Amino acid sequence: MDINNRIALFRAERGTSRRELADAVGVNPQTIGYLERGDYKPSLELAMKIAAYFDVAVEHLFSFQPFPSVAIALRRADAAE
């Protein structure tokens, strides 16, 4: 089963490089790239470390279902107002 993630989105929002995130969670920067591309599934420990780094629940970063695009989420938020 594939694991979808929003690591790149959270990194971009915070202005964090792959190296900075990798150093903070104790992995190689290449590992962050593999995770972002979906080429590597994180251990539970790594997923929790990344979620803690961004101060969000693991479910906000990782999912078995594809995440909706940011554009769709923004349109839904605007419609709800």
JSON list of C-alpha atoms in Angstrom, two decimals:
[
{"chain": "A", "resi": 1, "resn": "MET", "atom": "CA", "xyz": [0.00, 0.00, 0.00]},
{"chain": "A", "resi": 2, "resn": "ASP", "atom": "CA", "xyz": [1.31, 3.43, -0.92]},
{"chain": "A", "resi": 3, "resn": "ILE", "atom": "CA", "xyz": [1.77, 6.13, 1.67]},
{"chain": "A", "resi": 4, "resn": "ASN", "atom": "CA", "xyz": [1.06, 9.66, 0.49]},
{"chain": "A", "resi": 5, "resn": "ASN", "atom": "CA", "xyz": [2.69, 12.59, 2.22]},
{"chain": "A", "resi": 6, "resn": "ARG", "atom": "CA", "xyz": [2.76, 16.37, 2.39]},
{"chain": "A", "resi": 7, "resn": "ILE", "atom": "CA", "xyz": [6.35, 16.76, 3.57]},
{"chain": "A", "resi": 8, "resn": "ALA", "atom": "CA", "xyz": [7.35, 19.01, 0.66]},
{"chain": "A", "resi": 9, "resn": "LEU", "atom": "CA", "xyz": [4.32, 21.24, 1.25]},
{"chain": "A", "resi": 10, "resn": "PHE", "atom": "CA", "xyz": [5.11, 21.66, 4.94]},
{"chain": "A", "resi": 11, "resn": "ARG", "atom": "CA", "xyz": [8.79, 22.26, 4.19]},
{"chain": "A", "resi": 12, "resn": "ALA", "atom": "CA", "xyz": [7.96, 24.92, 1.63]},
{"chain": "A", "resi": 13, "resn": "GLU", "atom": "CA", "xyz": [5.54, 26.66, 3.98]},
{"chain": "A", "resi": 14, "resn": "ARG", "atom": "CA", "xyz": [8.15, 26.81, 6.71]},
{"chain": "A", "resi": 15, "resn": "GLY", "atom": "CA", "xyz": [11.07, 27.56, 4.37]},
{"chain": "A", "resi": 16, "resn": "THR", "atom": "CA", "xyz": [12.92, 24.46, 5.53]},
{"chain": "A", "resi": 17, "resn": "SER", "atom": "CA", "xyz": [15.45, 22.71, 3.31]},
{"chain": "A", "resi": 18, "resn": "ARG", "atom": "CA", "xyz": [15.69, 18.95, 3.02]},
{"chain": "A", "resi": 19, "resn": "ARG", "atom": "CA", "xyz": [19.01, 19.12, 4.84]},
{"chain": "A", "resi": 20, "resn": "GLU", "atom": "CA", "xyz": [17.53, 21.11, 7.75]},
{"chain": "A", "resi": 21, "resn": "LEU", "atom": "CA", "xyz": [14.66, 18.65, 8.15]},
{"chain": "A", "resi": 22, "resn": "ALA", "atom": "CA", "xyz": [16.98, 15.67, 7.81]},
{"chain": "A", "resi": 23, "resn": "ASP", "atom": "CA", "xyz": [19.33, 17.04, 10.47]},
{"chain": "A", "resi": 24, "resn": "ALA", "atom": "CA", "xyz": [16.41, 17.72, 12.80]},
{"chain": "A", "resi": 25, "resn": "VAL", "atom": "CA", "xyz": [15.03, 14.16, 12.55]},
{"chain": "A", "resi": 26, "resn": "GLY", "atom": "CA", "xyz": [18.35, 12.32, 12.27]},
{"chain": "A", "resi": 27, "resn": "VAL", "atom": "CA", "xyz": [18.35, 11.02, 8.69]},
{"chain": "A", "resi": 28, "resn": "ASN", "atom": "CA", "xyz": [20.25, 11.67, 5.47]},
{"chain": "A", "resi": 29, "resn": "PRO", "atom": "CA", "xyz": [18.84, 14.48, 3.26]},
{"chain": "A", "resi": 30, "resn": "GLN", "atom": "CA", "xyz": [18.41, 11.90, 0.49]},
{"chain": "A", "resi": 31, "resn": "THR", "atom": "CA", "xyz": [15.96, 10.07, 2.75]},
{"chain": "A", "resi": 32, "resn": "ILE", "atom": "CA", "xyz": [13.75, 13.16, 2.86]},
{"chain": "A", "resi": 33, "resn": "GLY", "atom": "CA", "xyz": [13.82, 13.29, -0.94]},
{"chain": "A", "resi": 34, "resn": "TYR", "atom": "CA", "xyz": [12.90, 9.59, -1.17]},
{"chain": "A", "resi": 35, "resn": "LEU", "atom": "CA", "xyz": [10.03, 10.15, 1.27]},
{"chain": "A", "resi": 36, "resn": "GLU", "atom": "CA", "xyz": [8.71, 13.16, -0.65]},
{"chain": "A", "resi": 37, "resn": "ARG", "atom": "CA", "xyz": [8.74, 11.23, -3.93]},
{"chain": "A", "resi": 38, "resn": "GLY", "atom": "CA", "xyz": [7.07, 8.21, -2.34]},
{"chain": "A", "resi": 39, "resn": "ASP", "atom": "CA", "xyz": [10.10, 6.01, -3.02]},
{"chain": "A", "resi": 40, "resn": "TYR", "atom": "CA", "xyz": [10.49, 5.17, 0.68]},
{"chain": "A", "resi": 41, "resn": "LYS", "atom": "CA", "xyz": [8.01, 4.46, 3.47]},
{"chain": "A", "resi": 42, "resn": "PRO", "atom": "CA", "xyz": [8.92, 6.00, 6.82]},
{"chain": "A", "resi": 43, "resn": "SER", "atom": "CA", "xyz": [9.12, 3.99, 10.00]},
{"chain": "A", "resi": 44, "resn": "LEU", "atom": "CA", "xyz": [6.58, 4.95, 12.62]},
{"chain": "A", "resi": 45, "resn": "GLU", "atom": "CA", "xyz": [9.39, 6.59, 14.60]},
{"chain": "A", "resi": 46, "resn": "LEU", "atom": "CA", "xyz": [10.51, 8.71, 11.64]},
{"chain": "A", "resi": 47, "resn": "ALA", "atom": "CA", "xyz": [6.94, 9.69, 10.75]},
{"chain": "A", "resi": 48, "resn": "MET", "atom": "CA", "xyz": [6.37, 10.82, 14.33]},
{"chain": "A", "resi": 49, "resn": "LYS", "atom": "CA", "xyz": [9.64, 12.77, 14.40]},
{"chain": "A", "resi": 50, "resn": "ILE", "atom": "CA", "xyz": [8.72, 14.60, 11.19]},
{"chain": "A", "resi": 51, "resn": "ALA", "atom": "CA", "xyz": [5.22, 15.35, 12.51]},
{"chain": "A", "resi": 52, "resn": "ALA", "atom": "CA", "xyz": [6.70, 16.65, 15.77]},
{"chain": "A", "resi": 53, "resn": "TYR", "atom": "CA", "xyz": [9.13, 18.85, 13.84]},
{"chain": "A", "resi": 54, "resn": "PHE", "atom": "CA", "xyz": [6.20, 20.52, 12.06]},
{"chain": "A", "resi": 55, "resn": "ASP", "atom": "CA", "xyz": [4.08, 20.40, 15.24]},
{"chain": "A", "resi": 56, "resn": "VAL", "atom": "CA", "xyz": [1.20, 18.58, 13.55]},
{"chain": "A", "resi": 57, "resn": "ALA", "atom": "CA", "xyz": [-0.52, 15.21, 13.91]},
{"chain": "A", "resi": 58, "resn": "VAL", "atom": "CA", "xyz": [0.96, 12.40, 11.82]},
{"chain": "A", "resi": 59, "resn": "GLU", "atom": "CA", "xyz": [-2.31, 12.25, 9.84]},
{"chain": "A", "resi": 60, "resn": "HIS", "atom": "CA", "xyz": [-1.68, 15.77, 8.54]},
{"chain": "A", "resi": 61, "resn": "LEU", "atom": "CA", "xyz": [1.54, 14.57, 6.90]},
{"chain": "A", "resi": 62, "resn": "PHE", "atom": "CA", "xyz": [0.89, 10.96, 5.93]},
{"chain": "A", "resi": 63, "resn": "SER", "atom": "CA", "xyz": [-2.13, 9.13, 4.51]},
{"chain": "A", "resi": 64, "resn": "PHE", "atom": "CA", "xyz": [-3.00, 5.94, 2.65]},
{"chain": "A", "resi": 65, "resn": "GLN", "atom": "CA", "xyz": [-5.37, 8.05, 0.52]},
{"chain": "A", "resi": 66, "resn": "PRO", "atom": "CA", "xyz": [-4.12, 10.82, -1.77]},
{"chain": "A", "resi": 67, "resn": "PHE", "atom": "CA", "xyz": [-4.44, 14.28, -0.26]},
{"chain": "A", "resi": 68, "resn": "PRO", "atom": "CA", "xyz": [-6.66, 16.76, -2.11]},
{"chain": "A", "resi": 69, "resn": "SER", "atom": "CA", "xyz": [-4.75, 19.39, -4.01]},
{"chain": "A", "resi": 70, "resn": "VAL", "atom": "CA", "xyz": [-4.11, 22.66, -2.24]},
{"chain": "A", "resi": 71, "resn": "ALA", "atom": "CA", "xyz": [-6.20, 24.48, -4.86]},
{"chain": "A", "resi": 72, "resn": "ILE", "atom": "CA", "xyz": [-9.22, 22.26, -4.12]},
{"chain": "A", "resi": 73, "resn": "ALA", "atom": "CA", "xyz": [-8.80, 22.71, -0.37]},
{"chain": "A", "resi": 74, "resn": "LEU", "atom": "CA", "xyz": [-8.66, 26.50, -0.80]},
{"chain": "A", "resi": 75, "resn": "ARG", "atom": "CA", "xyz": [-11.79, 26.52, -2.97]},
{"chain": "A", "resi": 76, "resn": "ARG", "atom": "CA", "xyz": [-13.63, 24.46, -0.32]},
{"chain": "A", "resi": 77, "resn": "ALA", "atom": "CA", "xyz": [-12.50, 26.83, 2.43]},
{"chain": "A", "resi": 78, "resn": "ASP", "atom": "CA", "xyz": [-13.66, 29.86, 0.41]},
{"chain": "A", "resi": 79, "resn": "ALA", "atom": "CA", "xyz": [-17.04, 28.24, -0.26]},
{"chain": "A", "resi": 80, "resn": "ALA", "atom": "CA", "xyz": [-17.51, 27.51, 3.45]},
{"chain": "A", "resi": 81, "resn": "GLU", "atom": "CA", "xyz": [-17.13, 31.21, 4.34]}
]
